[in-house]
Structures are given as C-alpha cells and as structure tokens.
mmCIF file of N, CA and C in Angstrom:
data_model
loop_
_atom_site.group_PDB
_atom_site.id
_atom_site.type_symbol
_atom_site.label_atom_id
_atom_site.label_comp_id
_atom_site.label_asym_id
_atom_site.label_seq_id
_atom_site.Cartn_x
_atom_site.Cartn_y
_atom_site.Cartn_z
ATOM 1 N N MET Y 18 130.359 148.009 64.254
ATOM 2 C CA MET Y 18 131.531 147.721 64.891
ATOM 3 C C MET Y 18 132.460 147.977 63.610
ATOM 4 N N ASN Y 19 133.299 148.828 63.670
ATOM 5 C CA ASN Y 19 134.350 149.004 62.528
ATOM 6 C C ASN Y 19 135.623 148.582 63.274
ATOM 7 N N LYS Y 20 136.285 147.878 62.485
ATOM 8 C CA LYS Y 20 137.652 147.215 62.812
ATOM 9 C C LYS Y 20 138.563 147.354 61.646
ATOM 10 N N SER Y 21 139.658 147.859 61.866
ATOM 11 C CA SER Y 21 140.593 147.979 60.673
ATOM 12 C C SER Y 21 141.895 147.014 60.963
ATOM 13 N N ILE Y 22 142.338 146.384 59.951
ATOM 14 C CA ILE Y 22 143.476 145.645 60.170
ATOM 15 C C ILE Y 22 144.569 146.170 59.266
ATOM 16 N N LYS Y 23 145.601 146.445 59.755
ATOM 17 C CA LYS Y 23 146.800 146.926 59.083
ATOM 18 C C LYS Y 23 147.891 146.119 58.953
ATOM 19 N N LEU Y 24 148.326 145.612 57.780
ATOM 20 C CA LEU Y 24 149.478 144.742 57.591
ATOM 21 C C LEU Y 24 150.604 145.501 57.044
ATOM 22 N N SER Y 25 151.796 145.395 57.487
ATOM 23 C CA SER Y 25 153.000 146.071 57.113
ATOM 24 C C SER Y 25 153.904 145.136 56.346
ATOM 25 N N LEU Y 26 154.158 145.572 55.177
ATOM 26 C CA LEU Y 26 154.844 144.713 54.335
ATOM 27 C C LEU Y 26 156.266 145.102 54.164
ATOM 28 N N ALA Y 27 157.259 144.180 54.196
ATOM 29 C CA ALA Y 27 158.705 144.797 54.253
ATOM 30 C C ALA Y 27 159.272 143.634 53.190
ATOM 31 N N LEU Y 28 160.538 143.900 52.801
ATOM 32 C CA LEU Y 28 161.182 143.200 51.752
ATOM 33 C C LEU Y 28 162.261 142.118 52.465
ATOM 34 N N ASP Y 29 162.343 142.259 53.684
ATOM 35 C CA ASP Y 29 163.246 141.076 54.204
ATOM 36 C C ASP Y 29 162.567 139.955 54.680
ATOM 37 N N GLU Y 30 163.294 138.896 54.713
ATOM 38 C CA GLU Y 30 162.600 137.569 54.985
ATOM 39 C C GLU Y 30 161.856 137.379 56.025
ATOM 40 N N ASN Y 31 162.276 137.882 57.372
ATOM 41 C CA ASN Y 31 161.814 137.706 58.512
ATOM 42 C C ASN Y 31 160.328 138.486 58.577
ATOM 43 N N SER Y 32 160.325 139.774 57.875
ATOM 44 C CA SER Y 32 159.069 140.366 57.811
ATOM 45 C C SER Y 32 158.038 139.799 56.950
ATOM 46 N N ILE Y 33 158.607 139.205 55.780
ATOM 47 C CA ILE Y 33 157.642 138.602 54.806
ATOM 48 C C ILE Y 33 157.060 137.377 55.683
ATOM 49 N N GLN Y 34 157.773 136.556 56.343
ATOM 50 C CA GLN Y 34 157.355 135.621 57.117
ATOM 51 C C GLN Y 34 156.063 135.754 58.066
ATOM 52 N N GLU Y 35 156.567 136.839 58.893
ATOM 53 C CA GLU Y 35 155.633 137.696 59.786
ATOM 54 C C GLU Y 35 154.329 137.855 59.181
ATOM 55 N N THR Y 36 154.340 138.513 58.140
ATOM 56 C CA THR Y 36 153.240 138.928 57.248
ATOM 57 C C THR Y 36 152.382 137.619 56.937
ATOM 58 N N VAL Y 37 153.088 136.733 56.378
ATOM 59 C CA VAL Y 37 152.521 135.355 56.071
ATOM 60 C C VAL Y 37 151.760 134.783 57.284
ATOM 61 N N ASP Y 38 152.480 134.868 58.475
ATOM 62 C CA ASP Y 38 151.908 134.244 59.658
ATOM 63 C C ASP Y 38 150.611 135.165 60.027
ATOM 64 N N MET Y 39 150.706 136.470 60.078
ATOM 65 C CA MET Y 39 149.648 137.357 60.222
ATOM 66 C C MET Y 39 148.440 137.165 59.383
ATOM 67 N N ILE Y 40 148.563 136.872 58.225
ATOM 68 C CA ILE Y 40 147.494 136.583 57.169
ATOM 69 C C ILE Y 40 146.963 135.162 57.551
ATOM 70 N N SER Y 41 147.793 134.188 57.664
ATOM 71 C CA SER Y 41 147.111 132.989 58.093
ATOM 72 C C SER Y 41 146.387 132.935 59.308
ATOM 73 N N ASP Y 42 146.859 133.718 60.384
ATOM 74 C CA ASP Y 42 146.125 133.719 61.683
ATOM 75 C C ASP Y 42 144.676 134.542 61.387
ATOM 76 N N LEU Y 43 144.643 135.556 60.608
ATOM 77 C CA LEU Y 43 143.526 136.114 60.213
ATOM 78 C C LEU Y 43 142.643 135.259 59.363
ATOM 79 N N TYR Y 44 143.134 134.570 58.441
ATOM 80 C CA TYR Y 44 142.328 133.573 57.833
ATOM 81 C C TYR Y 44 141.470 132.770 58.728
ATOM 82 N N LYS Y 45 142.271 132.113 59.611
ATOM 83 C CA LYS Y 45 141.769 131.168 60.591
ATOM 84 C C LYS Y 45 140.688 131.827 61.343
ATOM 85 N N LYS Y 46 140.968 133.099 61.875
ATOM 86 C CA LYS Y 46 139.893 133.850 62.658
ATOM 87 C C LYS Y 46 138.681 134.062 61.733
ATOM 88 N N ILE Y 47 138.782 134.395 60.537
ATOM 89 C CA ILE Y 47 137.602 134.540 59.469
ATOM 90 C C ILE Y 47 136.827 133.168 59.609
ATOM 91 N N GLU Y 48 137.726 132.157 59.251
ATOM 92 C CA GLU Y 48 136.963 130.800 58.998
ATOM 93 C C GLU Y 48 136.041 130.634 60.320
ATOM 94 N N GLU Y 49 136.716 130.794 61.585
ATOM 95 C CA GLU Y 49 135.861 130.571 62.820
ATOM 96 C C GLU Y 49 134.788 131.251 62.981
ATOM 97 N N ALA Y 50 134.875 132.840 62.666
ATOM 98 C CA ALA Y 50 133.859 133.641 62.651
ATOM 99 C C ALA Y 50 132.660 133.315 61.755
ATOM 100 N N ASN Y 51 133.082 132.628 60.578
ATOM 101 C CA ASN Y 51 132.094 132.153 59.668
ATOM 102 C C ASN Y 51 131.325 131.047 60.238
ATOM 103 N N PHE Y 52 131.980 130.148 60.725
ATOM 104 C CA PHE Y 52 131.533 129.084 61.494
ATOM 105 C C PHE Y 52 130.451 129.326 62.444
ATOM 106 N N LEU Y 53 130.902 130.427 63.455
ATOM 107 C CA LEU Y 53 129.917 130.861 64.608
ATOM 108 C C LEU Y 53 128.837 131.414 63.796
ATOM 109 N N ALA Y 54 128.912 132.187 62.852
ATOM 110 C CA ALA Y 54 127.823 133.016 62.284
ATOM 111 C C ALA Y 54 126.988 131.979 61.704
ATOM 112 N N GLU Y 55 127.392 131.093 61.059
ATOM 113 C CA GLU Y 55 126.365 129.909 60.371
ATOM 114 C C GLU Y 55 125.724 129.210 61.491
ATOM 115 N N LYS Y 56 126.354 128.911 62.645
ATOM 116 C CA LYS Y 56 125.756 128.229 63.875
ATOM 117 C C LYS Y 56 124.702 129.294 64.417
ATOM 118 N N LEU Y 57 124.944 130.358 64.532
ATOM 119 C CA LEU Y 57 124.176 131.421 65.019
ATOM 120 C C LEU Y 57 122.894 131.463 64.118
ATOM 121 N N ALA Y 58 123.125 131.557 62.893
ATOM 122 C CA ALA Y 58 121.905 131.767 61.918
ATOM 123 C C ALA Y 58 121.215 130.271 62.119
ATOM 124 N N SER Y 59 121.510 129.158 62.146
ATOM 125 C CA SER Y 59 120.923 128.069 62.323
ATOM 126 C C SER Y 59 120.086 128.144 63.596
ATOM 127 N N SER Y 60 120.659 128.533 64.608
ATOM 128 C CA SER Y 60 119.864 128.676 65.791
ATOM 129 C C SER Y 60 118.760 129.575 65.924
ATOM 130 N N LEU Y 61 119.225 130.650 65.388
ATOM 131 C CA LEU Y 61 118.133 131.826 65.187
ATOM 132 C C LEU Y 61 116.913 131.272 64.232
ATOM 133 N N HIS Y 62 117.219 130.314 63.112
ATOM 134 C CA HIS Y 62 116.204 129.915 62.200
ATOM 135 C C HIS Y 62 115.169 129.132 63.124
ATOM 136 N N ASP Y 63 115.756 128.317 64.147
ATOM 137 C CA ASP Y 63 114.946 127.349 64.812
ATOM 138 C C ASP Y 63 114.290 128.034 65.945
ATOM 139 N N LEU Y 64 114.564 129.421 66.187
ATOM 140 C CA LEU Y 64 113.908 130.053 67.572
ATOM 141 C C LEU Y 64 112.731 130.587 67.118
ATOM 142 N N LYS Y 65 111.781 130.215 67.936
ATOM 143 C CA LYS Y 65 110.399 130.873 67.877
ATOM 144 C C LYS Y 65 110.197 131.757 68.986
ATOM 145 N N ILE Y 66 109.576 132.908 68.785
ATOM 146 C CA ILE Y 66 109.307 133.870 69.792
ATOM 147 C C ILE Y 66 107.922 134.175 69.923
ATOM 148 N N GLU Y 67 107.408 133.955 71.198
ATOM 149 C CA GLU Y 67 105.887 134.165 71.250
ATOM 150 C C GLU Y 67 105.764 135.138 72.467
ATOM 151 N N ILE Y 68 105.007 136.319 71.945
ATOM 152 C CA ILE Y 68 104.530 137.349 72.989
ATOM 153 C C ILE Y 68 103.096 137.299 73.169
ATOM 154 N N LYS Y 69 102.814 137.106 74.634
ATOM 155 C CA LYS Y 69 101.341 137.116 74.864
ATOM 156 C C LYS Y 69 101.092 138.218 75.775
ATOM 157 N N PHE Y 70 99.757 138.855 75.640
ATOM 158 C CA PHE Y 70 99.440 140.001 76.438
ATOM 159 C C PHE Y 70 98.128 139.211 77.254
#
C-alpha cells in the first residue's frame, strides 16, 4: 500500500500555521500507528497456530 503525503508550504502566517497543524496531526497518526503495530506484534508473538490433518 503506497500512500503519499503532500505538504504545501507558503510564506504567509496562516499557511505556515496550517502546515504546522498538518505535521502535528500526521505525527499523532504515526504515533497511533506505531502503538497499534506494537500491539499487533505482541499479539502475533503470543499466537500459536496448530494445523492437524
């Protein structure tokens, strides 16, 4: 899954604040994704799959 994130930078104060807010939101989403990935990895570590014929 490829996703690209495009940030537009401008020199006026409002656009800079919007960019800062976008980066802040992105950082929060990355932190949440890392937390969920660690939780998933922990769950998979404890998972045992048994296949019987």
